[in-house]
Short mmCIF file of C-alpha atoms in Angstrom, two decimals:
data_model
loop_
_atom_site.label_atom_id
_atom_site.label_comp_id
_atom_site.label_asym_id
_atom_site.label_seq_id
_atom_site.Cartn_x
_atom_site.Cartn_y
_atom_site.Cartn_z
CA UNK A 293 29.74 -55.07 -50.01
CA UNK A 294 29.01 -51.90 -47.85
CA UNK A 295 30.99 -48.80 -48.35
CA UNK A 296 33.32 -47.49 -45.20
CA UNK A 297 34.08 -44.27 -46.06
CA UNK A 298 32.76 -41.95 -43.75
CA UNK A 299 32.99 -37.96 -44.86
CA UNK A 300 35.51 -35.86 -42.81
CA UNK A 301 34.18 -34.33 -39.04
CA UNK A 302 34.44 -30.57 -38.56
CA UNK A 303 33.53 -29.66 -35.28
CA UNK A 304 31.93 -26.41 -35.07
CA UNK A 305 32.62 -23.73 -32.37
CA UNK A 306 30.67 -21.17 -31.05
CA UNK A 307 27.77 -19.59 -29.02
CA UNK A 308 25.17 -21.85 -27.44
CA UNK A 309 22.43 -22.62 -30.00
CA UNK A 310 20.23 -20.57 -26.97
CA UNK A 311 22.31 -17.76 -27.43
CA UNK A 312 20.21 -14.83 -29.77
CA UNK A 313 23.27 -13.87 -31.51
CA UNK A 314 24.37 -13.62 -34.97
CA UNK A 315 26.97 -16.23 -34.94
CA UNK A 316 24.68 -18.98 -33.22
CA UNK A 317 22.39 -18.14 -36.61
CA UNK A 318 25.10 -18.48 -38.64
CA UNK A 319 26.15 -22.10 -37.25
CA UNK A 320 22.73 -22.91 -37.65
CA UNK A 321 22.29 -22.02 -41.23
CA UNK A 322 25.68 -24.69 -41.86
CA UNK A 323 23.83 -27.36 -39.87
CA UNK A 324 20.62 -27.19 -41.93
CA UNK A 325 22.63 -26.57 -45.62
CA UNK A 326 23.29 -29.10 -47.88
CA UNK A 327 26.94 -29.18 -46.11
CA UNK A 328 25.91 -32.52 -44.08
CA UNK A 329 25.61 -34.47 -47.35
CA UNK A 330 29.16 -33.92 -47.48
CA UNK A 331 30.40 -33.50 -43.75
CA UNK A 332 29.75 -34.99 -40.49
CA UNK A 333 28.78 -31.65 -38.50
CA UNK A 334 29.09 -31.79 -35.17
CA UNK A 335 28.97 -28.81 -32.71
CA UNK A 336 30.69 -27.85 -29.55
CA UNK A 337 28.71 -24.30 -27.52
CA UNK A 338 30.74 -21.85 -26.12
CA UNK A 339 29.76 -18.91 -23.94
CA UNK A 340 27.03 -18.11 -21.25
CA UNK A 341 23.90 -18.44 -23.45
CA UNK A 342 22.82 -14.99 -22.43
CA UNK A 343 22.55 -16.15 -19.28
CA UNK A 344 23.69 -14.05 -16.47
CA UNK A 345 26.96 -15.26 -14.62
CA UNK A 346 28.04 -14.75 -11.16
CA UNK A 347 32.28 -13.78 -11.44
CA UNK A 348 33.13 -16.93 -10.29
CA UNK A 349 30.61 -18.95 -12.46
CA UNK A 350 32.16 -17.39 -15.41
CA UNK A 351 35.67 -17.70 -13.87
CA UNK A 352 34.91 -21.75 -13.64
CA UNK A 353 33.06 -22.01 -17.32
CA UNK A 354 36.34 -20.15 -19.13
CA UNK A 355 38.74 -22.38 -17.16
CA UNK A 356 36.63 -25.96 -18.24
CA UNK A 357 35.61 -24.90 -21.67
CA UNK A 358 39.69 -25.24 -23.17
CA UNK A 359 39.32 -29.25 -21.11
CA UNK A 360 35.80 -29.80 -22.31
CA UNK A 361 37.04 -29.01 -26.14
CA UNK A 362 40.18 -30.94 -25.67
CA UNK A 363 38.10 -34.18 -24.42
CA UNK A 364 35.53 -33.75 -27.36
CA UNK A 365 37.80 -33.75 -29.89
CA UNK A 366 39.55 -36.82 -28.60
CA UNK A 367 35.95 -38.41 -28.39
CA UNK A 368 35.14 -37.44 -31.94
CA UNK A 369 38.30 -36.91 -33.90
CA UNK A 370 37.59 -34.14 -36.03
CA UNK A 371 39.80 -33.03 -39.08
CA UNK A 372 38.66 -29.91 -38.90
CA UNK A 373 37.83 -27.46 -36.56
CA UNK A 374 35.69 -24.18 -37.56
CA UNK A 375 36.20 -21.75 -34.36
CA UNK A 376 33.62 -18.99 -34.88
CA UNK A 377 34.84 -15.50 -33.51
CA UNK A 378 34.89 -12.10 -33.69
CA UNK A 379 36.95 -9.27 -33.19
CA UNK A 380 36.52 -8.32 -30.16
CA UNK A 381 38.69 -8.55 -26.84
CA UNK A 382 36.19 -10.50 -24.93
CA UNK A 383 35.82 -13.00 -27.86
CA UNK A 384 38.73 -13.32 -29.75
CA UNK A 385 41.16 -13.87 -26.83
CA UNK A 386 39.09 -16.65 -25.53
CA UNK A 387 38.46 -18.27 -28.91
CA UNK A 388 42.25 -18.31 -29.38
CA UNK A 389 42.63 -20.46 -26.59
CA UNK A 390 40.45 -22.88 -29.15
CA UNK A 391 42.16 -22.63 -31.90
CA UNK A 392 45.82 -23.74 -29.39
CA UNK A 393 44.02 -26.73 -28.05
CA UNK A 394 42.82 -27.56 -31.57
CA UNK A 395 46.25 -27.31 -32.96
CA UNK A 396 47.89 -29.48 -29.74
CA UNK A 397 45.44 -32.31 -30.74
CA UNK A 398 46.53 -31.70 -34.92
CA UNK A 399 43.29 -30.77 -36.14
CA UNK A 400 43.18 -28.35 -38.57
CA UNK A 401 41.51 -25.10 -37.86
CA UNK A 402 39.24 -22.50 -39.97
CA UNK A 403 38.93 -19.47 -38.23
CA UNK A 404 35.85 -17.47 -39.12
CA UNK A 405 35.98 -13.52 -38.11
CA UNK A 406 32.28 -12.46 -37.60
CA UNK A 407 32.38 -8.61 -37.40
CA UNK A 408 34.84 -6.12 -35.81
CA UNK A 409 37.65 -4.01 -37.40
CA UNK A 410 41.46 -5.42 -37.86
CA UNK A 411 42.29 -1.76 -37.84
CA UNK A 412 41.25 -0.70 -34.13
CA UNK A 413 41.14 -3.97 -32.55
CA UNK A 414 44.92 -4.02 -31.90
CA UNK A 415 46.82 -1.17 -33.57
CA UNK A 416 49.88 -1.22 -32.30
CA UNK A 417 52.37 -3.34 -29.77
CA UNK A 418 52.30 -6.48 -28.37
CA UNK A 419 48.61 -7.69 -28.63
CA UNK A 420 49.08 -6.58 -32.59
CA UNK A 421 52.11 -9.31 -32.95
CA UNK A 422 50.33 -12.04 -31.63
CA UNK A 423 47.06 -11.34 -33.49
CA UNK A 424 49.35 -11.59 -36.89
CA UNK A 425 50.46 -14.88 -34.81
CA UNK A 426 47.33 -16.33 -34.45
CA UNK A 427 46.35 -15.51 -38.20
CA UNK A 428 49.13 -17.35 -39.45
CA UNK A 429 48.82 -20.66 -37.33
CA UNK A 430 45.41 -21.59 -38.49
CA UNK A 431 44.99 -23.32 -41.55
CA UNK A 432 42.15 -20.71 -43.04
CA UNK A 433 41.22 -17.55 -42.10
CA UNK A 434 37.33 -16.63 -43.22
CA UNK A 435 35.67 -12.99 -43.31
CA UNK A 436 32.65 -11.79 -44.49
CA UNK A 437 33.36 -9.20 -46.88
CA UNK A 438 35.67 -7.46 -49.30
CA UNK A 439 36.30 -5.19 -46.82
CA UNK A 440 37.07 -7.09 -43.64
CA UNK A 441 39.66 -9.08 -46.49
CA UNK A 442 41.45 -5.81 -47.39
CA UNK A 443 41.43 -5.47 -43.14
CA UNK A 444 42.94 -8.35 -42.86
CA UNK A 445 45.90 -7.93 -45.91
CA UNK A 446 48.65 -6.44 -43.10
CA UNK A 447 48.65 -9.68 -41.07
CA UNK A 448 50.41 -13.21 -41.83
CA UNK A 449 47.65 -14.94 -43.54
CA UNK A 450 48.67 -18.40 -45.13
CA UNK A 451 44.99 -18.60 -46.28
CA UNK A 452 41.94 -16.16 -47.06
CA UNK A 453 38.78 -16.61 -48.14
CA UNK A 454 35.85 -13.99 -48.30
CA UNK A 455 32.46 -16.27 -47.30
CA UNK A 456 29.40 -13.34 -46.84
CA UNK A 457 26.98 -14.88 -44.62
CA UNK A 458 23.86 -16.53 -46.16
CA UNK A 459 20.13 -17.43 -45.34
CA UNK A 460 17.46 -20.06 -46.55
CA UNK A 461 15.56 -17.92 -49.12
CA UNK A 462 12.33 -20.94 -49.20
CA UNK A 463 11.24 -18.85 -45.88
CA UNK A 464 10.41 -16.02 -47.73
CA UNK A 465 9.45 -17.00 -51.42
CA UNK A 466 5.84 -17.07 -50.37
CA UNK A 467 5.72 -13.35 -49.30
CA UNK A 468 3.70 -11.17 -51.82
CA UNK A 469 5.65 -8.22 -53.47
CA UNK A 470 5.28 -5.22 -51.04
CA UNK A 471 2.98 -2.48 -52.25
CA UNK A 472 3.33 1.41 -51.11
CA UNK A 473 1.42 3.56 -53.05
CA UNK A 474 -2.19 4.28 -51.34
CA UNK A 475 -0.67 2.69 -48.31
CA UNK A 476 -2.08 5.32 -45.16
CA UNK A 477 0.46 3.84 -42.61
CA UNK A 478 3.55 3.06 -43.07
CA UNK A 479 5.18 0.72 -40.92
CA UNK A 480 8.77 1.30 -39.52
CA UNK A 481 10.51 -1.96 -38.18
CA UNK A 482 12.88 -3.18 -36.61
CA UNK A 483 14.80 -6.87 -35.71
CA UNK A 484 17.66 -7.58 -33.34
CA UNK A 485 19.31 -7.13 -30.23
CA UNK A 486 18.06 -4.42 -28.18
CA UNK A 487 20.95 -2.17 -28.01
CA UNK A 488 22.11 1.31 -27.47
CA UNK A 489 24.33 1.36 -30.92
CA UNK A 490 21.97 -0.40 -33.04
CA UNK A 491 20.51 3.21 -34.05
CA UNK A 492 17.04 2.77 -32.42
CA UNK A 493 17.00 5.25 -29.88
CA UNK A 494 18.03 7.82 -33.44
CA UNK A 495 14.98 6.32 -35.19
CA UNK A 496 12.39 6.85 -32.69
CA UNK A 497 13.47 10.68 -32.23
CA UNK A 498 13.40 10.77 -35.69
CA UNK A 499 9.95 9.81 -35.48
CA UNK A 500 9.69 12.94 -33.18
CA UNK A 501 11.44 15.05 -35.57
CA UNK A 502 8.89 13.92 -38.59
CA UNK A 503 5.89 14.10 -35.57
CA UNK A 504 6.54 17.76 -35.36
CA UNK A 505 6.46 18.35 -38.95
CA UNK A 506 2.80 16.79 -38.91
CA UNK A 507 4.24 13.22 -40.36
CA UNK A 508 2.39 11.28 -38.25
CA UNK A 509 1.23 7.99 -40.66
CA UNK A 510 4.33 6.03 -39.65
CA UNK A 511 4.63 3.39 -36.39
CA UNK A 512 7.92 1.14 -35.41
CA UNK A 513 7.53 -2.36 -33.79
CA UNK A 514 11.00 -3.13 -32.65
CA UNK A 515 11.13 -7.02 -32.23
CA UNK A 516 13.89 -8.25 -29.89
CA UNK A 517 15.47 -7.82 -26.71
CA UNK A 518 18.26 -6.91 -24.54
CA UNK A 519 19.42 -4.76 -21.84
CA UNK A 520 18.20 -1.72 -23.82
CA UNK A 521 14.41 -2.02 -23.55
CA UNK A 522 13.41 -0.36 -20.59
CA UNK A 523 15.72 2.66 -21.23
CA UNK A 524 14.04 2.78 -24.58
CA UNK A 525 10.57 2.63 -23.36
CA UNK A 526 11.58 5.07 -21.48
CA UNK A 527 13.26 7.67 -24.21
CA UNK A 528 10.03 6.29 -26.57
CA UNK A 529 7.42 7.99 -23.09
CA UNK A 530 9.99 10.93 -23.18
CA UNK A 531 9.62 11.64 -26.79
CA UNK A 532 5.64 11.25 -26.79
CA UNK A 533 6.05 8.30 -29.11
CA UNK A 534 4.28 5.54 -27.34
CA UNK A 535 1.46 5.14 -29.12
CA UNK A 536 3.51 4.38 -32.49
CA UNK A 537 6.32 2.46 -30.99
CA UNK A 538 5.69 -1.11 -30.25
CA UNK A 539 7.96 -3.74 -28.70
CA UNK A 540 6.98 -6.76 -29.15
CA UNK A 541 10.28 -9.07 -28.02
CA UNK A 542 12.00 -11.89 -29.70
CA UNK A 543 10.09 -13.32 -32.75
CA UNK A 544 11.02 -16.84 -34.03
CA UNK A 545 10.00 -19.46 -36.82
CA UNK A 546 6.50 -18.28 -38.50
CA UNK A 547 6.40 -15.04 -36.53
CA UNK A 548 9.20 -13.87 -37.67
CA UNK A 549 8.28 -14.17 -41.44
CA UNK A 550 5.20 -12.47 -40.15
CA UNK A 551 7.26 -9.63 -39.05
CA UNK A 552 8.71 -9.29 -42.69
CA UNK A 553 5.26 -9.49 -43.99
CA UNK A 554 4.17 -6.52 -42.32
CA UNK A 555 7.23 -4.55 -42.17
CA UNK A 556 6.99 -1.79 -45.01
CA UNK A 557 10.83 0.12 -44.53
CA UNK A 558 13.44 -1.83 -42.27
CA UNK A 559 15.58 0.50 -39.50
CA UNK A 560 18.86 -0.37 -39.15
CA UNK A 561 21.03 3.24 -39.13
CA UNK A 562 23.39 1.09 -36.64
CA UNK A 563 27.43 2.28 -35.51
CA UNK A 564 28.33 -0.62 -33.66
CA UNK A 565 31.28 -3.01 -34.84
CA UNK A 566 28.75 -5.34 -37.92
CA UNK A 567 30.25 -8.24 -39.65
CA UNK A 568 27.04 -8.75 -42.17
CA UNK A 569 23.95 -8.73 -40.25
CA UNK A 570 21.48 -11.52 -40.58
CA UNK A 571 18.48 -8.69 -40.09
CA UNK A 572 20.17 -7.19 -43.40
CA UNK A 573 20.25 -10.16 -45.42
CA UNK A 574 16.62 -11.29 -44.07
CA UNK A 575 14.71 -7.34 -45.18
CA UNK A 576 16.61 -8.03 -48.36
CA UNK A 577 14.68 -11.41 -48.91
CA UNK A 578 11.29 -10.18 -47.54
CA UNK A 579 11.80 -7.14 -50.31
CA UNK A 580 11.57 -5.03 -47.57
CA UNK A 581 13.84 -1.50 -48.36
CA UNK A 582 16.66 -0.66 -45.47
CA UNK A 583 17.03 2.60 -44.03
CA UNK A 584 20.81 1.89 -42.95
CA UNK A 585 25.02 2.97 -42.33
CA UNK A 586 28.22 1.52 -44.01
CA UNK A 587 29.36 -0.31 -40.80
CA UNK A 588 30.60 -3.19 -41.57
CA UNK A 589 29.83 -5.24 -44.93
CA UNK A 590 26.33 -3.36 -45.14
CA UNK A 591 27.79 -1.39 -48.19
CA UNK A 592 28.44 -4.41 -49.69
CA UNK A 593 24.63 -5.87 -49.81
CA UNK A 594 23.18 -2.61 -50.40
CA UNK A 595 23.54 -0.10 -52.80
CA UNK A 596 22.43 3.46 -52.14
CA UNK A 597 18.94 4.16 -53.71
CA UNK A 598 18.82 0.46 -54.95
CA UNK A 599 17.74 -1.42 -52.32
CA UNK A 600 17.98 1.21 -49.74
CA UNK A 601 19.33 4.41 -48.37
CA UNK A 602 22.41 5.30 -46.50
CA UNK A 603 22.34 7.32 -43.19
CA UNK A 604 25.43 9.25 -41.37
CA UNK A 605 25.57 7.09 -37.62
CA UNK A 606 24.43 8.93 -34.60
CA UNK A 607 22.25 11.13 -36.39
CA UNK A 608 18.31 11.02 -35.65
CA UNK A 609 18.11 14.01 -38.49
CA UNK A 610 19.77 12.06 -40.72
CA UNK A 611 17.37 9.31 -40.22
CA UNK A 612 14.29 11.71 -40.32
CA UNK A 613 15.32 12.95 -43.72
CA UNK A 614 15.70 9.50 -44.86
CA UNK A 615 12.27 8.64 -43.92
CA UNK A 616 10.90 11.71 -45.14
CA UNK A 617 12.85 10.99 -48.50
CA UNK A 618 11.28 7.90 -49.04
CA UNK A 619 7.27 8.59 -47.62
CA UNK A 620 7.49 10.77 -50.35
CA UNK A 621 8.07 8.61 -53.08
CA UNK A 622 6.05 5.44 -52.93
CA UNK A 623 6.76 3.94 -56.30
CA UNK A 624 10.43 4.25 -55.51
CA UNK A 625 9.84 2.36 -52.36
CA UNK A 626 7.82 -0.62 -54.62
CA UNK A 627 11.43 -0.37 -56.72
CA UNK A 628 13.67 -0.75 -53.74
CA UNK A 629 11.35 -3.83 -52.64
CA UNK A 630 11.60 -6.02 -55.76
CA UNK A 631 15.20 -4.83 -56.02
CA UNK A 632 16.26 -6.13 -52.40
CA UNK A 633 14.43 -9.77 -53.29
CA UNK A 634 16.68 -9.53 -56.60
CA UNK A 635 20.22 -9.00 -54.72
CA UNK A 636 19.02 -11.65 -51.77
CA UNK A 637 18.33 -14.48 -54.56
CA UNK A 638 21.38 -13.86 -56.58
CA UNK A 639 24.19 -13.52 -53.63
CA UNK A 640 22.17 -14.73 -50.23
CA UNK A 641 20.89 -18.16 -50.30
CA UNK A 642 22.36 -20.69 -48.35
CA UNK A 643 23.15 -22.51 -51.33
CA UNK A 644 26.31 -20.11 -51.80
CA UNK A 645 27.24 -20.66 -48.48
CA UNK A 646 27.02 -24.23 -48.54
CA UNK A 647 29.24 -24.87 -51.43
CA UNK A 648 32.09 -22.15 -50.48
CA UNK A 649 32.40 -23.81 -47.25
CA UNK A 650 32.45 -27.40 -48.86
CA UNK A 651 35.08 -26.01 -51.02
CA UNK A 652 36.88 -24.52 -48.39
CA UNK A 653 36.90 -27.38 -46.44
CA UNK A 654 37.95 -29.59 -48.99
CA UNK A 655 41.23 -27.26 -49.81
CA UNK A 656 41.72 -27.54 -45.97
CA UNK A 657 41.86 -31.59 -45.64
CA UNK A 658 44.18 -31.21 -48.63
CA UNK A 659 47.01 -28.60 -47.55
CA UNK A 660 49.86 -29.91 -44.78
CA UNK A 661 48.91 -29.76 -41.23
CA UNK A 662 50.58 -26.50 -39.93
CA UNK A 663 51.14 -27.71 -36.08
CA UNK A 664 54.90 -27.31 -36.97
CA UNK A 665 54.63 -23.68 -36.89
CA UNK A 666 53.95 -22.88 -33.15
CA UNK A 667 52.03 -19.37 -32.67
CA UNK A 668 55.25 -17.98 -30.40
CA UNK A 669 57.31 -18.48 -33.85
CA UNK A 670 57.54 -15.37 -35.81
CA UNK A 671 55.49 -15.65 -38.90
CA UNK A 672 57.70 -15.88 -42.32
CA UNK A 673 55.34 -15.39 -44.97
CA UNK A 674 52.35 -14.47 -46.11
CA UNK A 675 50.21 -16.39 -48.72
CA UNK A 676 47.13 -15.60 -48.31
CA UNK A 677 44.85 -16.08 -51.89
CA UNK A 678 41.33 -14.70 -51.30
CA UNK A 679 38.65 -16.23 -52.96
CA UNK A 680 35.97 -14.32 -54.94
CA UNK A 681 32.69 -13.92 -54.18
CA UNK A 682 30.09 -13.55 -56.44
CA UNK A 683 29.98 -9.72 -57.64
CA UNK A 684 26.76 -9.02 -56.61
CA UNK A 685 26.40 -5.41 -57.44
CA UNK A 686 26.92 -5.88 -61.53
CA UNK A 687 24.73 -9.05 -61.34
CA UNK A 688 21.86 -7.17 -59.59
CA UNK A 689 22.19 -3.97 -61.88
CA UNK A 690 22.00 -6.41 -64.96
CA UNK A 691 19.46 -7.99 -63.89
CA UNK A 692 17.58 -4.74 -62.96
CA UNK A 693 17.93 -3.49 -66.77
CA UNK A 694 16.36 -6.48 -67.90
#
């Protein structure tokens, strides 16, 4: 006698696999878990794939992409939907059109809020009403930190749960521990999109600033790319910095962990909009010591001359005395290393991430579907009940003292 029970569908939503984004690493993190033993994962791509779009290309792919969803759920009848978004105007809008269609066809829908700020995205009016709208129609609202949840506390939540992003540690577990001391050059690096708030163009003046001091034993590969590179070759020629500033472009797969093999201090003194960056979590797992700012949930991974050191945004002094901070103190750098490997294998691995969103999932199939409660109906109550994360910070301090 064969079993027929087939585990419940959630259809994921969100940037083209293609697409070198955070949220397209993030989906695929969920498809290679331990979440598929449990799940049938299926996956539905949104957006341009980085690909550059003609007005009315664009025009065309926003107008099919609510039709295209509404046929592919009624080809694989999902129970669930998780819409991956973030807060910003160009996202969130459009995603919200996913989460109506999702509703029409009664599927329930997780929202997942990748990055942004609940306090400036709509302050005020109209725009504000319906975003408290939105919040409560969905079945489950999911942030990354403690601080995008407190965000998130003045809006008509019926459910929140705190879920910080996770990686598959196995990639890294074969990296030797990081040594500093007798080390002539150190090596500056940097991973992501190539971007004028990401705090590169600060780092490589800082390089200046330390150049002119006659600190001249550091470099900075900057892996990646983006719209930003030839403007920062550029500032890099300006600055006299081009023979210890490398660019090297995207790095995947077995490069990548090459990347983290060689990378001695990671650069990430970044002011845009962060959820929890992926670069973050994958320095912490390579042991590799982050030269950073409190956007977003960084403050939450790192703590200040633990695993790395905090920088005031905008400020290429800032970043210089950082650096300057931490050439001179090698053993402390060899501290922050095995430190950063600590707080990656207690609150990072995908393992985590797995089983909250299994649980979360599960609580989901269970509650009523909410399709009775139409987003232009004015929310009644709020009930949200955020789950608890791990607390990484004591964990890694105990461990630490022992």
């Amino acid at each position: 006698m064969t079993n027929s029970f087939e585990p419940p569908r959630v259809l994921l939503i969100g940037p083209d696999p293609a697409a070198v984004s955070g949220i397209s690493t993030h989906l695929a993190q969920l498809l290679q878990s331990r979440l598929s033993a449990h799940f049938r994962l299926s996956y539905f791509a949104i957006g341009s794939a980085g690909k550059r779009e003609h007005l009315l290309a664009r025009l065309k792919r926003l107008l099919a992409s609510p039709v295209d969803l509404w046929r592919t759920i009624h080809i694989l009848r999902p129970q669930i939907s998780h819409i991956n978004t973030s807060l910003l105007h160009t996202s969130f809008w459009r995603d919200a059109l996913y989460v109506a269609v999702s509703k029409a066809c009664g599927v329930k829908v997780v929202l997942q809020i990748h990055g942004g700020s609940f306090s400036t995205f709509c302050d005020r009016g109209l725009l504000r009403r319906l975003l408290s709208r939105i919040l409560h129609y969905v079945d489950v609202v999911v942030v990354l930190s403690k601080r995008e949840q407190i965000g998130c506390a003045p809006f008509q939540v019926r459910s929140l749960v705190t879920i910080p992003n996770a990686i598959d540690l196995a990639e890294y577990e074969n990296l030797p521990p990081k040594q500093y001391r007798g080390l002539s050059t150190v090596r500056l690096a940097y991973i992501g999109r190539l971007a004028d708030d990401k705090g590169i163009y600060e780092t490589i003046e800082a390089m200046a600033i330390l150049g002119r001091e006659g600190i001249t034993s550091i470099t900075f590969t900057v892996a990646g790319e983006g719209e930003e590179e030839s403007r920062l070759r550029d500032w890099a020629a300006k600055l006299g910095m081009t023979d210890r500033v490398c660019f090297v472009g995207a790095v995947f797969g077995d490069k990548k962990i090459d990347f983290w093999r060689e990378a001695d201090v990671f650069l990430l003194p970044t002011y845009c909009p962060e959820g929890l960056p992926y670069a973050l979590l994958e320095s912490l797992a390579s042991g590799t010591p982050v030269v950073t700012t409190r956007a977003g949930a960084i403050a939450e991974a790192v703590d200040a001359g633990v695993e790395g050191v905090f920088v005031e945004p905008r400020s290429a002094s800032a970043v210089a005395s950082a650096l300057r901070q931490l050439l001179q103190d090698r053993l402390g750098l060899e501290r922050m290393s095995a430190a950063c490997r600590v707080r990656s294998q207690l609150c990072y691995g995908i393992e985590r991430l797995a089983a909250q969103f299994s649980q979360t999932y599960s609580d989901v199939m269970q509650r009523p579907n909410t399709t009775a409660t139409p987003m232009s109906e004015e929310p009644r109550s709020n009930q949200a009940d955020a789950s608890r994360p791990p607390d990484c910070r004591r964990l890694a301090r105990t461990t630490s003292r022992h």
